[in-house]
């Protein structure tokens, strides 16, 4: 692991690293914010999964999360959104598939299989790296959040690993990739045509199949002027599945807000306090 | 004036505009954040002048200023850092001269004269445009702040127009361009070799020449791990001039912080409260 950037920020440190990823078979980049409390010993972490076209940097630069994380004593861990540099055919041709669009799955279809394993990267490899490299500053306790494609990732990863995360939240998430065009393209491309395999990466299907969120009802903020709302995001599908399953999800519909980081920044404090309560009591 | 972007943000609106500038003889871009209070009537404005290599967007995306502006009821106005698109010889060759490096002066030397008039743009043309186009939402009361080259701009403009601004602040400003390499290049290029002309654009020289800041002692934050501190910024030159003049400047030396927006975001709240107190009482 190599540190490639570091800035003091709100009394803590915003750092950026590269390392060789086994599960993605390439060099990966991620960002860590360590709050000032980490100087006194390990603090819990909140993972943030970004959306289409993003790297680790969008969140770090635009979300304004460090202020609240520094107040509460939370580390922030932001992975990249896909493997990079494999030069696979078509890898860089679309904004919604291939590079910057890993969709937090383990791909089974050639040429993506063996490389596009962002699920294992986020759930296994990156936490193991954090555990070994940040033992003095970051504890085992973690929560997970994300935006859009990353909101999908956070919901799915939380549902499938309820023992590993204290809480889940999302901004304008894709809640049912099996039922929307972005998901059809991504899950079809990475997992193939057998839609049964898609259900493991579909928060709405996972709820239908009996999976449950860890911690408090997941907090979801959705802007009502989000141009992707009706065709790609469709939070009502998760709300309906949750209702049928008798579980709570807290979906807040925010008038006037769009899909941008201006929306995310506005409600970031609420999300971090949601996680802080679950992680710190 | 044409609106080219708009996002709801912290209950207010982050908007971006273009217009035809007479003093810069080109199309100029600027950003305005209107806090929710502007729906009830005109609110005071804080102008933010950016540094080398920036546009209006760095501040808007990275400084985290909208949250506090929305709380206090302050508009935020962020102009670009230079005229654009004149295709003058050498205009785009350096990061510290020409485009994105207007230095908030009125150029007198060819080929910049008649075009690189960022001083008049910030002091006269943009406020006049705001007055005519935002009469219902932005009042005449204003303060001014900036970063690095923009900190220089804010200090100079505040000193030369003490009747027009309620308060001044700066992050890691160039305080004495006449005594540092960035300033030698910029003032020499825009104003020519007669250094007497430079004094009108040098905060330290203006204090020596009797100019005084409006409002409370100007708030200046300077990171002590800023790579430009010793050669280009040299805040002690302004501190010495202020001491000799018997006036106060509040320079805070911040250990560990660098020249980046991570530093700016950390102390933005203090600066906006400084201005809010002067503007709102």
mmCIF file of N, CA and C in Angstrom, chain A residues 5-14 60-62 66-67 225 255-258 260 262-263 265-267 269, chain B residues 5-14 60-62 66-67 225 255-258 260 262-263 265-267 269:
data_model
loop_
_atom_site.group_PDB
_atom_site.id
_atom_site.type_symbol
_atom_site.label_atom_id
_atom_site.label_comp_id
_atom_site.label_asym_id
_atom_site.label_seq_id
_atom_site.Cartn_x
_atom_site.Cartn_y
_atom_site.Cartn_z
ATOM 1 N N UNK A 5 -1.415 10.799 -1.431
ATOM 2 C CA UNK A 5 -1.890 12.161 -1.171
ATOM 3 C C UNK A 5 -2.279 12.266 0.307
ATOM 4 N N UNK A 6 -2.106 13.438 0.882
ATOM 5 C CA UNK A 6 -2.496 13.646 2.285
ATOM 6 C C UNK A 6 -2.717 15.129 2.528
ATOM 7 N N UNK A 7 -3.843 15.453 3.167
ATOM 8 C CA UNK A 7 -4.160 16.839 3.509
ATOM 9 C C UNK A 7 -4.772 16.878 4.898
ATOM 10 N N UNK A 8 -4.274 17.747 5.732
ATOM 11 C CA UNK A 8 -4.950 17.979 7.008
ATOM 12 C C UNK A 8 -6.304 18.634 6.730
ATOM 13 N N UNK A 9 -7.333 18.197 7.454
ATOM 14 C CA UNK A 9 -8.700 18.615 7.152
ATOM 15 C C UNK A 9 -9.545 18.473 8.412
ATOM 16 N N UNK A 10 -10.115 19.539 8.901
ATOM 17 C CA UNK A 10 -10.947 19.518 10.110
ATOM 18 C C UNK A 10 -10.239 18.812 11.270
ATOM 19 N N UNK A 11 -8.975 19.066 11.414
ATOM 20 C CA UNK A 11 -8.208 18.494 12.519
ATOM 21 C C UNK A 11 -7.778 17.057 12.294
ATOM 22 N N UNK A 12 -8.309 16.398 11.271
ATOM 23 C CA UNK A 12 -7.904 15.037 10.925
ATOM 24 C C UNK A 12 -7.107 15.032 9.629
ATOM 25 N N UNK A 13 -7.058 13.869 8.995
ATOM 26 C CA UNK A 13 -6.269 13.741 7.768
ATOM 27 C C UNK A 13 -7.048 13.033 6.678
ATOM 28 N N UNK A 14 -7.108 13.703 5.529
ATOM 29 C CA UNK A 14 -7.666 13.088 4.332
ATOM 30 C C UNK A 14 -6.502 12.505 3.531
ATOM 31 N N UNK A 60 -14.813 12.737 -1.631
ATOM 32 C CA UNK A 60 -13.809 13.393 -0.787
ATOM 33 C C UNK A 60 -13.837 14.910 -0.984
ATOM 34 N N UNK A 61 -14.014 15.338 -2.234
ATOM 35 C CA UNK A 61 -13.954 16.769 -2.532
ATOM 36 C C UNK A 61 -15.280 17.499 -2.356
ATOM 37 N N UNK A 62 -16.391 16.815 -2.576
ATOM 38 C CA UNK A 62 -17.662 17.527 -2.734
ATOM 39 C C UNK A 62 -18.712 17.263 -1.666
ATOM 40 N N UNK A 66 -16.256 15.400 5.924
ATOM 41 C CA UNK A 66 -15.186 15.380 6.920
ATOM 42 C C UNK A 66 -15.535 16.180 8.177
ATOM 43 N N UNK A 67 -16.243 17.260 8.028
ATOM 44 C CA UNK A 67 -16.587 18.088 9.183
ATOM 45 C C UNK A 67 -17.332 17.282 10.245
ATOM 46 N N UNK A 225 -36.547 16.098 -7.762
ATOM 47 C CA UNK A 225 -36.241 16.619 -9.094
ATOM 48 C C UNK A 225 -35.034 15.906 -9.705
ATOM 49 N N UNK A 255 -38.139 17.514 -1.875
ATOM 50 C CA UNK A 255 -38.588 18.351 -2.996
ATOM 51 C C UNK A 255 -37.493 19.285 -3.512
ATOM 52 N N UNK A 256 -37.374 19.365 -4.834
ATOM 53 C CA UNK A 256 -36.466 20.322 -5.468
ATOM 54 C C UNK A 256 -35.044 19.830 -5.656
ATOM 55 N N UNK A 257 -34.671 18.765 -4.967
ATOM 56 C CA UNK A 257 -33.272 18.306 -5.050
ATOM 57 C C UNK A 257 -33.070 17.359 -6.226
ATOM 58 N N UNK A 258 -31.850 17.408 -6.790
ATOM 59 C CA UNK A 258 -31.525 16.584 -7.958
ATOM 60 C C UNK A 258 -30.552 15.462 -7.576
ATOM 61 N N UNK A 260 -27.266 15.433 -7.738
ATOM 62 C CA UNK A 260 -25.883 15.912 -7.656
ATOM 63 C C UNK A 260 -25.314 15.869 -6.234
ATOM 64 N N UNK A 262 -24.579 18.456 -4.660
ATOM 65 C CA UNK A 262 -25.211 19.529 -3.885
ATOM 66 C C UNK A 262 -26.335 18.952 -3.019
ATOM 67 N N UNK A 263 -27.026 17.968 -3.555
ATOM 68 C CA UNK A 263 -28.042 17.224 -2.795
ATOM 69 C C UNK A 263 -27.375 16.378 -1.704
ATOM 70 N N UNK A 265 -24.438 16.703 -0.271
ATOM 71 C CA UNK A 265 -23.836 17.528 0.781
ATOM 72 C C UNK A 265 -24.892 18.038 1.754
ATOM 73 N N UNK A 266 -26.076 18.349 1.217
ATOM 74 C CA UNK A 266 -27.145 18.905 2.049
ATOM 75 C C UNK A 266 -27.558 17.943 3.165
ATOM 76 N N UNK A 267 -27.604 16.643 2.831
ATOM 77 C CA UNK A 267 -28.125 15.671 3.796
ATOM 78 C C UNK A 267 -27.039 14.752 4.377
ATOM 79 N N UNK A 269 -24.862 15.298 6.697
ATOM 80 C CA UNK A 269 -24.804 15.327 8.158
ATOM 81 C C UNK A 269 -25.815 14.362 8.772
ATOM 82 N N UNK B 5 -26.741 26.733 -15.038
ATOM 83 C CA UNK B 5 -26.767 25.591 -14.119
ATOM 84 C C UNK B 5 -27.514 26.009 -12.850
ATOM 85 N N UNK B 6 -28.216 25.057 -12.235
ATOM 86 C CA UNK B 6 -28.943 25.355 -10.991
ATOM 87 C C UNK B 6 -29.134 24.065 -10.209
ATOM 88 N N UNK B 7 -28.818 24.111 -8.923
ATOM 89 C CA UNK B 7 -29.006 22.957 -8.041
ATOM 90 C C UNK B 7 -29.537 23.447 -6.701
ATOM 91 N N UNK B 8 -30.582 22.795 -6.220
ATOM 92 C CA UNK B 8 -31.006 23.070 -4.850
ATOM 93 C C UNK B 8 -29.938 22.549 -3.900
ATOM 94 N N UNK B 9 -29.672 23.311 -2.856
ATOM 95 C CA UNK B 9 -28.540 22.998 -1.982
ATOM 96 C C UNK B 9 -28.790 23.645 -0.620
ATOM 97 N N UNK B 10 -28.866 22.850 0.431
ATOM 98 C CA UNK B 10 -29.099 23.367 1.782
ATOM 99 C C UNK B 10 -30.309 24.313 1.829
ATOM 100 N N UNK B 11 -31.348 23.941 1.126
ATOM 101 C CA UNK B 11 -32.570 24.729 1.144
ATOM 102 C C UNK B 11 -32.542 25.951 0.248
ATOM 103 N N UNK B 12 -31.363 26.320 -0.260
ATOM 104 C CA UNK B 12 -31.230 27.445 -1.180
ATOM 105 C C UNK B 12 -30.914 26.945 -2.584
ATOM 106 N N UNK B 13 -30.355 27.830 -3.394
ATOM 107 C CA UNK B 13 -30.059 27.469 -4.778
ATOM 108 C C UNK B 13 -28.647 27.887 -5.164
ATOM 109 N N UNK B 14 -27.909 26.917 -5.680
ATOM 110 C CA UNK B 14 -26.595 27.201 -6.265
ATOM 111 C C UNK B 14 -26.788 27.351 -7.769
ATOM 112 N N UNK B 60 -17.352 26.603 -5.314
ATOM 113 C CA UNK B 60 -18.735 26.110 -5.251
ATOM 114 C C UNK B 60 -18.765 24.624 -4.887
ATOM 115 N N UNK B 61 -17.850 23.851 -5.448
ATOM 116 C CA UNK B 61 -17.866 22.399 -5.234
ATOM 117 C C UNK B 61 -17.130 21.951 -3.979
ATOM 118 N N UNK B 62 -16.119 22.670 -3.563
ATOM 119 C CA UNK B 62 -15.191 22.125 -2.566
ATOM 120 C C UNK B 62 -15.150 22.845 -1.226
ATOM 121 N N UNK B 66 -21.897 26.639 1.433
ATOM 122 C CA UNK B 66 -23.357 26.832 1.326
ATOM 123 C C UNK B 66 -24.077 26.530 2.644
ATOM 124 N N UNK B 67 -23.585 25.547 3.373
ATOM 125 C CA UNK B 67 -24.256 25.170 4.630
ATOM 126 C C UNK B 67 -24.347 26.361 5.580
ATOM 127 N N UNK B 225 1.902 24.349 6.762
ATOM 128 C CA UNK B 225 2.527 23.403 5.837
ATOM 129 C C UNK B 225 2.176 23.719 4.381
ATOM 130 N N UNK B 255 -1.254 25.055 12.143
ATOM 131 C CA UNK B 255 -0.254 23.990 11.974
ATOM 132 C C UNK B 255 -0.801 22.811 11.178
ATOM 133 N N UNK B 256 0.002 22.297 10.255
ATOM 134 C CA UNK B 256 -0.326 21.086 9.517
ATOM 135 C C UNK B 256 -1.137 21.306 8.256
ATOM 136 N N UNK B 257 -1.728 22.467 8.108
ATOM 137 C CA UNK B 257 -2.601 22.704 6.946
ATOM 138 C C UNK B 257 -1.799 23.199 5.748
ATOM 139 N N UNK B 258 -2.288 22.800 4.553
ATOM 140 C CA UNK B 258 -1.608 23.169 3.310
ATOM 141 C C UNK B 258 -2.412 24.232 2.548
ATOM 142 N N UNK B 260 -4.636 23.781 0.144
ATOM 143 C CA UNK B 260 -5.738 23.166 -0.601
ATOM 144 C C UNK B 260 -7.103 23.584 -0.089
ATOM 145 N N UNK B 262 -9.068 21.538 1.245
ATOM 146 C CA UNK B 262 -9.287 20.857 2.529
ATOM 147 C C UNK B 262 -9.011 21.822 3.680
ATOM 148 N N UNK B 263 -8.038 22.668 3.500
ATOM 149 C CA UNK B 263 -7.738 23.737 4.469
ATOM 150 C C UNK B 263 -8.855 24.793 4.454
ATOM 151 N N UNK B 265 -11.977 24.547 3.457
ATOM 152 C CA UNK B 265 -13.244 24.019 3.985
ATOM 153 C C UNK B 265 -13.223 23.983 5.509
ATOM 154 N N UNK B 266 -12.054 23.681 6.073
ATOM 155 C CA UNK B 266 -11.935 23.564 7.523
ATOM 156 C C UNK B 266 -12.281 24.868 8.236
ATOM 157 N N UNK B 267 -11.856 25.975 7.656
ATOM 158 C CA UNK B 267 -12.022 27.269 8.332
ATOM 159 C C UNK B 267 -13.078 28.173 7.686
ATOM 160 N N UNK B 269 -16.292 28.104 7.856
ATOM 161 C CA UNK B 269 -17.347 28.525 8.779
ATOM 162 C C UNK B 269 -16.926 29.753 9.578
#
